[in-house]
mmCIF file of C-alpha atoms and ligand atoms in Angstrom:
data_model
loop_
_atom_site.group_PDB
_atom_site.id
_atom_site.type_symbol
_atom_site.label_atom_id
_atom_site.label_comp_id
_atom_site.label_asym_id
_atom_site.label_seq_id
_atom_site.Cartn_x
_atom_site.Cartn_y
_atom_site.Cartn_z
ATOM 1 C CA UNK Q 1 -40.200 -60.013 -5.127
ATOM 2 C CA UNK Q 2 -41.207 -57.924 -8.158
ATOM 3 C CA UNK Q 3 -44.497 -58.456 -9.744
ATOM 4 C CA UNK Q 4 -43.885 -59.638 -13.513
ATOM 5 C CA UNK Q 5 -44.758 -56.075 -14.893
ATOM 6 C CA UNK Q 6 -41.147 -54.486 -13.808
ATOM 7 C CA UNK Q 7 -39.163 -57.530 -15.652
ATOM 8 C CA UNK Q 8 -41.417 -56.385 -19.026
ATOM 9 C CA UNK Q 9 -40.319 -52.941 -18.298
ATOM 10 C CA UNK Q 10 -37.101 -53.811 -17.907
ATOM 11 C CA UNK Q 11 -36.559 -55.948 -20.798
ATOM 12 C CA UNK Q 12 -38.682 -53.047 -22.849
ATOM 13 C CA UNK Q 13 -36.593 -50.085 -21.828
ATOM 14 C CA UNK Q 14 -33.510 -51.301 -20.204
ATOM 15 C CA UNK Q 15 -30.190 -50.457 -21.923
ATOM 16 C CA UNK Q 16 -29.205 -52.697 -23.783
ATOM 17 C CA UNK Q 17 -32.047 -54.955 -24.575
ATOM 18 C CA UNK Q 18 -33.910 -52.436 -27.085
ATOM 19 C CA UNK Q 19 -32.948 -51.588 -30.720
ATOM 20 C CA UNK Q 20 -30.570 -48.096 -30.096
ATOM 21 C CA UNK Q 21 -32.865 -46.206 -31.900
ATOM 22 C CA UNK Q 22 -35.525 -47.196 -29.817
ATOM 23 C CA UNK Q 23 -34.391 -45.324 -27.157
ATOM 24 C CA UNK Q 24 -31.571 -42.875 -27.099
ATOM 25 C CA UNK Q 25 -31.579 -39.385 -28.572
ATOM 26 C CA UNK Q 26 -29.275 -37.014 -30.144
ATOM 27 C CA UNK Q 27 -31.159 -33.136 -29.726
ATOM 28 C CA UNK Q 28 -29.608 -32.377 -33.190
ATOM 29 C CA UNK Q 29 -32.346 -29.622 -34.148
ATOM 30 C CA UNK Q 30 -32.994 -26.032 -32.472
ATOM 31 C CA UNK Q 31 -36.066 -24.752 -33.419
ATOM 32 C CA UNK Q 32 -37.060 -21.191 -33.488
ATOM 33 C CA UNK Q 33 -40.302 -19.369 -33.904
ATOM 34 C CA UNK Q 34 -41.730 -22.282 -36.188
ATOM 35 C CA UNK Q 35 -39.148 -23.434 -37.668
ATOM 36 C CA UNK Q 36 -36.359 -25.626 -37.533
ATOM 37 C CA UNK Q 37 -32.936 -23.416 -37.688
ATOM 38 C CA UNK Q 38 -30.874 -24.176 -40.581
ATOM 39 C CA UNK Q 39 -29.946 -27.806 -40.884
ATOM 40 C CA UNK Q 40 -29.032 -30.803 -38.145
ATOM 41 C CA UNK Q 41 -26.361 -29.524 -35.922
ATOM 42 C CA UNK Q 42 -25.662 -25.905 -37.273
ATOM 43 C CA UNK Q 43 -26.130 -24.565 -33.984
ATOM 44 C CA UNK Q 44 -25.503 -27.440 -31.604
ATOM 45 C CA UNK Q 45 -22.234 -28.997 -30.784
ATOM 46 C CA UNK Q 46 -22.286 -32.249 -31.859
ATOM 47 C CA UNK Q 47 -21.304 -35.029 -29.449
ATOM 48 C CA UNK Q 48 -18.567 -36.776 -30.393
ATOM 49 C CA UNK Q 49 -20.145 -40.113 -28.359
ATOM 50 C CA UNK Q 50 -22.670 -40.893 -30.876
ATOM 51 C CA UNK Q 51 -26.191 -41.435 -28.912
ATOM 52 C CA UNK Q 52 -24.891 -42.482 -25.675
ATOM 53 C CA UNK Q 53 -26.064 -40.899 -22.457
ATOM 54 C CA UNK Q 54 -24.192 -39.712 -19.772
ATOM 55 C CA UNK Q 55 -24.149 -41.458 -16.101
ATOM 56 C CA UNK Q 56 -21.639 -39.762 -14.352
ATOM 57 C CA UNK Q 57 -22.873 -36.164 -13.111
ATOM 58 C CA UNK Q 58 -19.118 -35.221 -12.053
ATOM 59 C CA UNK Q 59 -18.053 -35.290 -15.427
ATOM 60 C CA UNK Q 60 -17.378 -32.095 -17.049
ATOM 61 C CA UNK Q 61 -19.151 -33.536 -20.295
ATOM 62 C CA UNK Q 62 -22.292 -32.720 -18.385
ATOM 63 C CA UNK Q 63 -21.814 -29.117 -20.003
ATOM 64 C CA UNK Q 64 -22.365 -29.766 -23.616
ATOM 65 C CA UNK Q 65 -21.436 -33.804 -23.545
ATOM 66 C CA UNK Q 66 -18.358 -35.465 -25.030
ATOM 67 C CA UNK Q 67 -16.421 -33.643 -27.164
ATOM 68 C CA UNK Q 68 -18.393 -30.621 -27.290
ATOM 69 C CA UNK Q 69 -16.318 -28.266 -25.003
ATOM 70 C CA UNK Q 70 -15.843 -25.636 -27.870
ATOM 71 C CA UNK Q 71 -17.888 -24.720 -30.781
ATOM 72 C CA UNK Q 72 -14.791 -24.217 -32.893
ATOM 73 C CA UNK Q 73 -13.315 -27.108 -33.910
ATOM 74 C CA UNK Q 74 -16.677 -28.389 -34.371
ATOM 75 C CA UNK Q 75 -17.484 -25.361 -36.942
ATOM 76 C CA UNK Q 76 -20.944 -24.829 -34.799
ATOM 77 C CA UNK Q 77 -22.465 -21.387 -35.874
ATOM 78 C CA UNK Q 78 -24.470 -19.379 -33.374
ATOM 79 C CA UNK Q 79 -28.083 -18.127 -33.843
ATOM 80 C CA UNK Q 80 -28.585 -14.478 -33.211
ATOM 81 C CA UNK Q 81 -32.337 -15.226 -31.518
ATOM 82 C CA UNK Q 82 -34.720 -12.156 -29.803
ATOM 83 C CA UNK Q 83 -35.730 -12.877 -26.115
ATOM 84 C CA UNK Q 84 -39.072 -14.092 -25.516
ATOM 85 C CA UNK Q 85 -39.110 -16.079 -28.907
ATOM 86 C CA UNK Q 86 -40.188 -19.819 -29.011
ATOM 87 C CA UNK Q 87 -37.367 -21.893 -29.141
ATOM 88 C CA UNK Q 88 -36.853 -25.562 -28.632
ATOM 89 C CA UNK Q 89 -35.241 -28.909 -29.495
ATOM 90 C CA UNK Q 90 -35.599 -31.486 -31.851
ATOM 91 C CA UNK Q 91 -34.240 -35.017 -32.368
ATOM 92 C CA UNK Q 92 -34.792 -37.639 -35.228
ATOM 93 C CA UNK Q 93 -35.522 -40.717 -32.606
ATOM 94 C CA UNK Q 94 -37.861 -40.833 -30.177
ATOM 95 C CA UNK Q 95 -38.035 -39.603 -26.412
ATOM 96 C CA UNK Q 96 -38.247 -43.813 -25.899
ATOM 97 C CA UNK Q 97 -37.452 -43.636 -22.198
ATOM 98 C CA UNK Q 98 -39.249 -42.463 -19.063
ATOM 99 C CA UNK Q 99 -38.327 -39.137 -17.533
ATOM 100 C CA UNK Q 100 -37.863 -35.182 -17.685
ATOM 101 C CA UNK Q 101 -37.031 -32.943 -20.404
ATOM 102 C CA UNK Q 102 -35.503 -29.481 -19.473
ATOM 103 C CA UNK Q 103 -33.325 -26.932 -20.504
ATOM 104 C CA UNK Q 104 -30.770 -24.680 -18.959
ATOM 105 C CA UNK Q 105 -29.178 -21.560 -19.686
ATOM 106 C CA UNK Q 106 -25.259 -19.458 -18.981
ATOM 107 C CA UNK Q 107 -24.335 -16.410 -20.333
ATOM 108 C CA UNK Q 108 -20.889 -16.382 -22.117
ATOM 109 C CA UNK Q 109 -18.545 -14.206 -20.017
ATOM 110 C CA UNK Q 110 -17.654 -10.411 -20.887
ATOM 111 C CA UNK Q 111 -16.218 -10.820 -24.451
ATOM 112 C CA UNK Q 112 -16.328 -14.276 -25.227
ATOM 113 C CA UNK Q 113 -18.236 -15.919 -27.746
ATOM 114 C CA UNK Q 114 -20.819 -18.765 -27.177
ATOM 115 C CA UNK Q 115 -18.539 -20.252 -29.874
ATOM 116 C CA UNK Q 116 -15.638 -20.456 -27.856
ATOM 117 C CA UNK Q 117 -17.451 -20.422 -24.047
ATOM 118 C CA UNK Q 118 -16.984 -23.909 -22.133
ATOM 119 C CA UNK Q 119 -19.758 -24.082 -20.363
ATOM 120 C CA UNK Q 120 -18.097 -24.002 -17.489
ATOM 121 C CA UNK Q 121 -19.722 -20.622 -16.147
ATOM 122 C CA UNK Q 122 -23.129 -20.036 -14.143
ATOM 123 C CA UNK Q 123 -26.711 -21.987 -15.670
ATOM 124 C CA UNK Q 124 -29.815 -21.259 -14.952
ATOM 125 C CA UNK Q 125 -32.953 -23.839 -15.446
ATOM 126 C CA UNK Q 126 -35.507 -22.052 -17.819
ATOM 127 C CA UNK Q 127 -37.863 -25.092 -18.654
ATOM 128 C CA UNK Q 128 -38.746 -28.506 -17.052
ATOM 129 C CA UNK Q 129 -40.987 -30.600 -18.257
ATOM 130 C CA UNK Q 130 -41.965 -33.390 -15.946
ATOM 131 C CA UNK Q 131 -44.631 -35.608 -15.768
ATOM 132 C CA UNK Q 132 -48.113 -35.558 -18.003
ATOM 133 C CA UNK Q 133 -50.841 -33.417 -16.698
ATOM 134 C CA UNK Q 134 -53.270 -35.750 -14.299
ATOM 135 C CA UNK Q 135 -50.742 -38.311 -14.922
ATOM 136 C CA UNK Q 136 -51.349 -41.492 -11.794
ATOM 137 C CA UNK Q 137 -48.894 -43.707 -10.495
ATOM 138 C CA UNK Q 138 -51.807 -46.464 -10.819
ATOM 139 C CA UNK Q 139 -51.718 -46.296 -14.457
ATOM 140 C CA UNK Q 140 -50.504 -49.653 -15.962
ATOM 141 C CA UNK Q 141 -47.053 -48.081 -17.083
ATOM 142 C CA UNK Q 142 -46.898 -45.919 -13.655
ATOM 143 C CA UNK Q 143 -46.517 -42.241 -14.099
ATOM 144 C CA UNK Q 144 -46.757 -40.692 -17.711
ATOM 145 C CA UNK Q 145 -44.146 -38.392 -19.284
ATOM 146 C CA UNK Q 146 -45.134 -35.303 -21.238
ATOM 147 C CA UNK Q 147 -42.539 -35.777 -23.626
ATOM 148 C CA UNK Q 148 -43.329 -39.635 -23.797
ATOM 149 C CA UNK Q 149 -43.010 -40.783 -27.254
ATOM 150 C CA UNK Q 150 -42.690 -37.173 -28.549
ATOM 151 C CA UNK Q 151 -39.393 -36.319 -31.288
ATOM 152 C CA UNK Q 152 -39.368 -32.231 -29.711
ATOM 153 C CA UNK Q 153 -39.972 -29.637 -27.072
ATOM 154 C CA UNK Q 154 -40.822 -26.018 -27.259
ATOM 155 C CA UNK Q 155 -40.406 -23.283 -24.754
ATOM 156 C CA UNK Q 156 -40.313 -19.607 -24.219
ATOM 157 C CA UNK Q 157 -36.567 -18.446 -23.992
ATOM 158 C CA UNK Q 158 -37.281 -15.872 -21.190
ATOM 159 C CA UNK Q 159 -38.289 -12.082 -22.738
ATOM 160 C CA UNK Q 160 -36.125 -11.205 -19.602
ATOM 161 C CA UNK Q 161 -32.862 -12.710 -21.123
ATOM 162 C CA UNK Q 162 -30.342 -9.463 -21.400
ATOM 163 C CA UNK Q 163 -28.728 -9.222 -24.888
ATOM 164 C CA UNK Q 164 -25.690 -11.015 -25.406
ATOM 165 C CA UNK Q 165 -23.782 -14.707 -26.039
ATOM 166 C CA UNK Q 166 -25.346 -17.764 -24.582
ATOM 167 C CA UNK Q 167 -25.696 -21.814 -23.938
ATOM 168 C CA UNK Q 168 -28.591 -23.163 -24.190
ATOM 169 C CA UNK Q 169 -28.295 -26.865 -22.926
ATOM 170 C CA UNK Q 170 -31.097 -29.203 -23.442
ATOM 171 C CA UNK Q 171 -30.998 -32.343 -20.923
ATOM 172 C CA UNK Q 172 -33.364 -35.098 -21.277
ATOM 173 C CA UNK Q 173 -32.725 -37.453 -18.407
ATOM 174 C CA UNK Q 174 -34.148 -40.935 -18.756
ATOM 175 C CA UNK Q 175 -34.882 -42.888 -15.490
ATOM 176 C CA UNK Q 176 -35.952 -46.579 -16.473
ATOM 177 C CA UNK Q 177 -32.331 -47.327 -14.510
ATOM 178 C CA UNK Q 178 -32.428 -44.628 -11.643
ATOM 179 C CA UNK Q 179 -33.326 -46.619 -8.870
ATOM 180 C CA UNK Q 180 -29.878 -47.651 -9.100
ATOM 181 C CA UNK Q 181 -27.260 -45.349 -7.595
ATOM 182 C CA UNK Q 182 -25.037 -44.183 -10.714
ATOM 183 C CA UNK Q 183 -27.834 -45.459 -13.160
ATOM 184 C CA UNK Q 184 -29.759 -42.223 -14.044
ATOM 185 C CA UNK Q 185 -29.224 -41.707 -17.858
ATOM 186 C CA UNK Q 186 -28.642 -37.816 -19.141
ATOM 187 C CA UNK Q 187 -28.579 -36.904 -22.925
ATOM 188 C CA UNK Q 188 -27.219 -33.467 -23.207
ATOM 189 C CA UNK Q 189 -26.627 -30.942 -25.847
ATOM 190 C CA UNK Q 190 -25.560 -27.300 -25.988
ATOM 191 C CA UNK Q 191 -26.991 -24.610 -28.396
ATOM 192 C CA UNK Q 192 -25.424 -21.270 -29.357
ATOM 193 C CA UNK Q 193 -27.639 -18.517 -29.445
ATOM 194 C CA UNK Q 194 -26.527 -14.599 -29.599
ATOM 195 C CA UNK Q 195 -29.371 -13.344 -27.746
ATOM 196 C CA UNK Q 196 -31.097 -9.650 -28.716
ATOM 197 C CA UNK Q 197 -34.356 -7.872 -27.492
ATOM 198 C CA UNK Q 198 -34.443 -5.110 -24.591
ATOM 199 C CA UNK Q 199 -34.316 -7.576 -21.804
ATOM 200 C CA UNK Q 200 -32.551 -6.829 -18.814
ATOM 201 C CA UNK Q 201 -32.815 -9.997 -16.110
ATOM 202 C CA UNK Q 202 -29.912 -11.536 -14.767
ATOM 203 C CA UNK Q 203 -30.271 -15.314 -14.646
ATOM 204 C CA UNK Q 204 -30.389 -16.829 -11.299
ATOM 205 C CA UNK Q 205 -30.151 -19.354 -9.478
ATOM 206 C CA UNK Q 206 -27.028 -20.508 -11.042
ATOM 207 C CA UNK Q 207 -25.577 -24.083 -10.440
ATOM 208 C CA UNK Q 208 -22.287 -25.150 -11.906
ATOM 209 C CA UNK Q 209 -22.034 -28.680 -14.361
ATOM 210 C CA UNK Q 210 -20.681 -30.397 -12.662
ATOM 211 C CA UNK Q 211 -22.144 -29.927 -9.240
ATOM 212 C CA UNK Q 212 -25.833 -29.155 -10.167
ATOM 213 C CA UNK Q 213 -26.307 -32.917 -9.416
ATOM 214 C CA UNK Q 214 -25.060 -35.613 -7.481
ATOM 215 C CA UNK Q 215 -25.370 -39.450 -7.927
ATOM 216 C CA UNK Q 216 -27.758 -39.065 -4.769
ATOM 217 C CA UNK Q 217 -29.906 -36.112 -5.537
ATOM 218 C CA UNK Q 218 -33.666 -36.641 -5.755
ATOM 219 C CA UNK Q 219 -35.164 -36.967 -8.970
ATOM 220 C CA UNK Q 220 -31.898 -38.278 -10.335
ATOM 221 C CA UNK Q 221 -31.610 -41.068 -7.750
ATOM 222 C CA UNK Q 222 -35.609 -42.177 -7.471
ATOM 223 C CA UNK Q 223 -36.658 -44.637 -4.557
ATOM 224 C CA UNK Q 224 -37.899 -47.181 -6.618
ATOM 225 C CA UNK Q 225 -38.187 -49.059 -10.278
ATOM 226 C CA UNK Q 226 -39.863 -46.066 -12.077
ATOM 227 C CA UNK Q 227 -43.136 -47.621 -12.641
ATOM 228 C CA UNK Q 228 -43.672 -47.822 -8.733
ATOM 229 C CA UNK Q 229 -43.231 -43.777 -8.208
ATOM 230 C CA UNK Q 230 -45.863 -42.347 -7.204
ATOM 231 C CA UNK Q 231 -44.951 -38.416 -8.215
ATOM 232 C CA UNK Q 232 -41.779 -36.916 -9.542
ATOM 233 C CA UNK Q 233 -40.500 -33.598 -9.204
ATOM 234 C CA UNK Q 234 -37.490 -32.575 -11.632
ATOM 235 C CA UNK Q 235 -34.362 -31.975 -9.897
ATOM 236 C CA UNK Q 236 -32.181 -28.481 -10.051
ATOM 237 C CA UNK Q 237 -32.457 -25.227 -9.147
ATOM 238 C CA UNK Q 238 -35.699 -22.927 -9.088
ATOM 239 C CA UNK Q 239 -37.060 -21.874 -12.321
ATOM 240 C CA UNK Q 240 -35.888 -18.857 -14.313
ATOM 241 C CA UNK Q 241 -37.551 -16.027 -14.248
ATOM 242 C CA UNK Q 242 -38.743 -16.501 -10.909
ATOM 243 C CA UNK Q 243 -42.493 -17.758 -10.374
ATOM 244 C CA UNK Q 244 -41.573 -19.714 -13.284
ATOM 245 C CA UNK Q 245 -43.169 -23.462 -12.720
ATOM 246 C CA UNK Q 246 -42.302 -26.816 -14.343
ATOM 247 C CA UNK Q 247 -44.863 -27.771 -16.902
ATOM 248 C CA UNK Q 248 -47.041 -31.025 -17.089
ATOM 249 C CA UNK Q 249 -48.050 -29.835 -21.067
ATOM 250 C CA UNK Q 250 -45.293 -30.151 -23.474
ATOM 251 C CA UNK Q 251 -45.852 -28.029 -26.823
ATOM 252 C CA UNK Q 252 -44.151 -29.831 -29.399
ATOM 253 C CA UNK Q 253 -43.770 -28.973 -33.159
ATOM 254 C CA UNK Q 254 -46.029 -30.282 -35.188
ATOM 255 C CA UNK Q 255 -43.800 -31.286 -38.602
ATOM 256 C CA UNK Q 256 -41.480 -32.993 -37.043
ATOM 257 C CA UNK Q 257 -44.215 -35.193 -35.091
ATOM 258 C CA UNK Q 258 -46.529 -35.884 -37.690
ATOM 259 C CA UNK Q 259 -43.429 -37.024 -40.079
ATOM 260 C CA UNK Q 260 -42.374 -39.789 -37.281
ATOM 261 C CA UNK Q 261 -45.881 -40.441 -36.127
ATOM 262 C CA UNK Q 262 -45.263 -44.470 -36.527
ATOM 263 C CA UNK Q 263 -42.545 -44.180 -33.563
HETATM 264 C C1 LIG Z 301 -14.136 -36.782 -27.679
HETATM 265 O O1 LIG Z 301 -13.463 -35.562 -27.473
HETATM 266 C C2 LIG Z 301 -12.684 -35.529 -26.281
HETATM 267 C C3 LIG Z 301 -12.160 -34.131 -26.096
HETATM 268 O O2 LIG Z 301 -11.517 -33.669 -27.241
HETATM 269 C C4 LIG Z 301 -11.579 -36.570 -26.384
HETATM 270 O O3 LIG Z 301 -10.814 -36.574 -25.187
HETATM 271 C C5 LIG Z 301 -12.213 -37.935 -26.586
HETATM 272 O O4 LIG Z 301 -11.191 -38.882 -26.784
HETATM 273 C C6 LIG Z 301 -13.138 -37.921 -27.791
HETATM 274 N N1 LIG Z 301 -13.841 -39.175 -27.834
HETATM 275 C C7 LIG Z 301 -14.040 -39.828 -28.970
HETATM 276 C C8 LIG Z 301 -14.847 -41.072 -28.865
HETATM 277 O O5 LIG Z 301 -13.627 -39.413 -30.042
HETATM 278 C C1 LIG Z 302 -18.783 -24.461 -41.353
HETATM 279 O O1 LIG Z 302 -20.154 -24.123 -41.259
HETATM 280 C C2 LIG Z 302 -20.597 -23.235 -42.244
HETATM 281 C C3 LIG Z 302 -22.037 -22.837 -41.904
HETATM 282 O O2 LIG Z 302 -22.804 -23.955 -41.591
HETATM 283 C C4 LIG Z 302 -20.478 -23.923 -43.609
HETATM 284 O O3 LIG Z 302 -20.886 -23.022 -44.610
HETATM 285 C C5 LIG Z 302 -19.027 -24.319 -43.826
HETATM 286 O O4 LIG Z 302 -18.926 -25.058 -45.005
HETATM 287 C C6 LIG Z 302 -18.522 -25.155 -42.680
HETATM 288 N N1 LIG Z 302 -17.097 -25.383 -42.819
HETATM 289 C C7 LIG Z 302 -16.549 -26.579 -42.651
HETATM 290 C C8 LIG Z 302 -15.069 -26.629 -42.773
HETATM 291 O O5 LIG Z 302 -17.211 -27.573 -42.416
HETATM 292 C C1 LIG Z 303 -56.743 -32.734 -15.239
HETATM 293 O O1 LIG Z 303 -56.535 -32.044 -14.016
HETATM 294 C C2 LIG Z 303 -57.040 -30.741 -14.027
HETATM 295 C C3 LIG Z 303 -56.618 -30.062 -12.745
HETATM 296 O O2 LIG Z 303 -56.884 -30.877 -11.623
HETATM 297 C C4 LIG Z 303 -58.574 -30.816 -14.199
HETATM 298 O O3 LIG Z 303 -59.093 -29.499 -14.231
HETATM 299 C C5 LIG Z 303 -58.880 -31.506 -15.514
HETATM 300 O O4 LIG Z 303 -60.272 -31.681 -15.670
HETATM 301 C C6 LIG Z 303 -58.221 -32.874 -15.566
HETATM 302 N N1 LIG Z 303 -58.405 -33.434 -16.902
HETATM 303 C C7 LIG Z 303 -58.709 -34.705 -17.086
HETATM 304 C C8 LIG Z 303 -58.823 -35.151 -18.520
HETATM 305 O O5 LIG Z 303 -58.902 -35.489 -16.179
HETATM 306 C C1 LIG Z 304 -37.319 -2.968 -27.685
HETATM 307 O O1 LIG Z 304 -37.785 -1.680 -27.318
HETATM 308 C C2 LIG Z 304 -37.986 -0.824 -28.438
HETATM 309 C C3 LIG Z 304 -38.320 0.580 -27.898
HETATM 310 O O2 LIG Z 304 -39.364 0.470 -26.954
HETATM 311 C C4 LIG Z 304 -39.113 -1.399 -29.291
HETATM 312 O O3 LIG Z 304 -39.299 -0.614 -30.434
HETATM 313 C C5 LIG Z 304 -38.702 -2.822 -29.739
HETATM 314 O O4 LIG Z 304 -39.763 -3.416 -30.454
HETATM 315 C C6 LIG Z 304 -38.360 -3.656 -28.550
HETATM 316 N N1 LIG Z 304 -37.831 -4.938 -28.995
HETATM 317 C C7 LIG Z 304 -38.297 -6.107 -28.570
HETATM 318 C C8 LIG Z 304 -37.650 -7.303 -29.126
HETATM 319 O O5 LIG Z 304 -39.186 -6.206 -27.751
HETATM 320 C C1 LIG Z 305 -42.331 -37.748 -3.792
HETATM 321 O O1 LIG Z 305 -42.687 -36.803 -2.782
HETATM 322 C C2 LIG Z 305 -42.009 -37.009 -1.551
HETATM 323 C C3 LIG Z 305 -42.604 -36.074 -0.525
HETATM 324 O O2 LIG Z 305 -42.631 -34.768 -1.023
HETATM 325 C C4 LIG Z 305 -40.516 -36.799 -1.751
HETATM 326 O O3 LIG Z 305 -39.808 -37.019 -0.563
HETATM 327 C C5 LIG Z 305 -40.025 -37.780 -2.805
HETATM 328 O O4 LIG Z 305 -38.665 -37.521 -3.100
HETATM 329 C C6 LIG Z 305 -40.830 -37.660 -4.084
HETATM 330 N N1 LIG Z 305 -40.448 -38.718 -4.992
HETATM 331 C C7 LIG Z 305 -39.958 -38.479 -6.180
HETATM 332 C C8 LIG Z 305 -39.604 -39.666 -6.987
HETATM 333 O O5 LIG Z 305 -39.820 -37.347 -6.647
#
């Protein structure tokens, strides 16, 4: 038997029984050294599955979602961005359910365009952000999200990154349903960035999408109703650069939060 707490949560953040606003997200703004990049979508493929989040992590819409295999038909332009500027996503709802925010990275191959690049190639995980700094599982709600309640994220795209054309995938992955098997919720969206700057890394480790995850892997699959975890770690690969650590601090930008403050 559950305590009455878990049926709140339920009802609160369960599919389905919230407003859609409430919860899901579409990351329809890249943001780049202060500023939001030209207007909603420019330079992310648009889904063509409204707000609805993926479940099934053998799908090859785990990429750059539904309908987003190619930036051509969907007229997406691609950023020419310096390595080792701030980037980052923003969305016009609310980060409304539990979970991790990250982002991933693949290199277009040898003369193609991010434009015209599937996805389909190497990634590399560049940013996690997991749960809040001195979060507790003994807190009413369980364990706090840095991204909780927050409309963006901001990260360093690697000063390491080698010139050339890119993905850059944001993945929010919301866990209010994870303790059941096929359950996890991911909200994905690919960026296209043409990458300058004197870097010269090569981005490692790489995992494929699909393949990265399965229904069963830890993080995505969590042993219990989320507000009975008692830590979280985000799943996929190591960190790139290496050393690199997933943060418990998420820097947002600040426009964009203070205009949807009454979220
Ligand atoms: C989205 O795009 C894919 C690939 O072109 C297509 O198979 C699918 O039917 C589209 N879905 C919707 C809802 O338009
Ligand atoms: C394609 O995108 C460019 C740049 O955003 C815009 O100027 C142009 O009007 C768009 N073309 C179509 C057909 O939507
Ligand atoms: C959070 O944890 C850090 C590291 O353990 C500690 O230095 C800091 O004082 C804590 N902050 C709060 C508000 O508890
Ligand atoms: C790349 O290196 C050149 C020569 O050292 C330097 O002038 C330039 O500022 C560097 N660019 C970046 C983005 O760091
Ligand atoms: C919590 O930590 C344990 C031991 O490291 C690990 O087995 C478990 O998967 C973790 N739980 C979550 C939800 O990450």
């Amino acid at each position: 038997m559950r305590p009455p707490a878990s049926t709140l949560f339920a009802l609160l953040f369960g599919a389905g029984a919230a407003p859609r606003a409430l919860a899901h997200w579409n990351y329809n703004q890249l943001i780049v050294d202060g500023a939001i990049a030209g207007s909603p979508w420019e330079y992310i493929r648009r889904p063509n599955n409204s707000d609805h989040p993926l479940t099934d992590v053998g799908s090859a819409n785990m990429r750059c979602n539904s309908g987003a295999s190619s930036g051509i038909t969907l007229n997406t332009s691609t950023l020419t961005v310096t390595a080792g500027s701030e980037v980052g996503f923003g969305i016009d709802e609310t980060f409304g359910h539990p979970g991790p925010q990250q982002a991933y990275l693949s290199r277009a191959p040898a003369g193609v365009k991010a434009r015209d690049y599937d996805g389909s190639g190497g990634w590399a995980r560049v940013y996690a952000a997991g749960t809040l700094a001195n979060s507790s599982w003994a807190e009413p709600e369980g364990l706090s999200w840095a991204v909780r309640r927050k409309h963006s994220f901001l990260f360093t795209l690697p000063p390491e990154t080698s010139p050339g054309e890119y993905l850059l995938r944001a993945e929010g992955l919301a866990l209010h349903a994870a303790h059941k098997l096929g359950e996890a919720q991911f909200y994905v969206s690919c960026a296209q960035l043409r990458v300058t700057g004197n870097g010269t890394g090569t981005l490692g480790p790489l995992v494929n999408f699909p393949g990265a995850y399965t229904p069963t892997t830890p993080g995505v699959l969590i042993p219990d109703f989320w507000t009975y975890i008692k830590n979280y770690t985000s799943p996929g690969p190591a960190l790139w650069p290496p050393g690199m650590k997933e943060t418990h601090v998420v820097k947002t930008f600040p426009p964009l939060e203070e205009e949807q403050d009454d979220d």
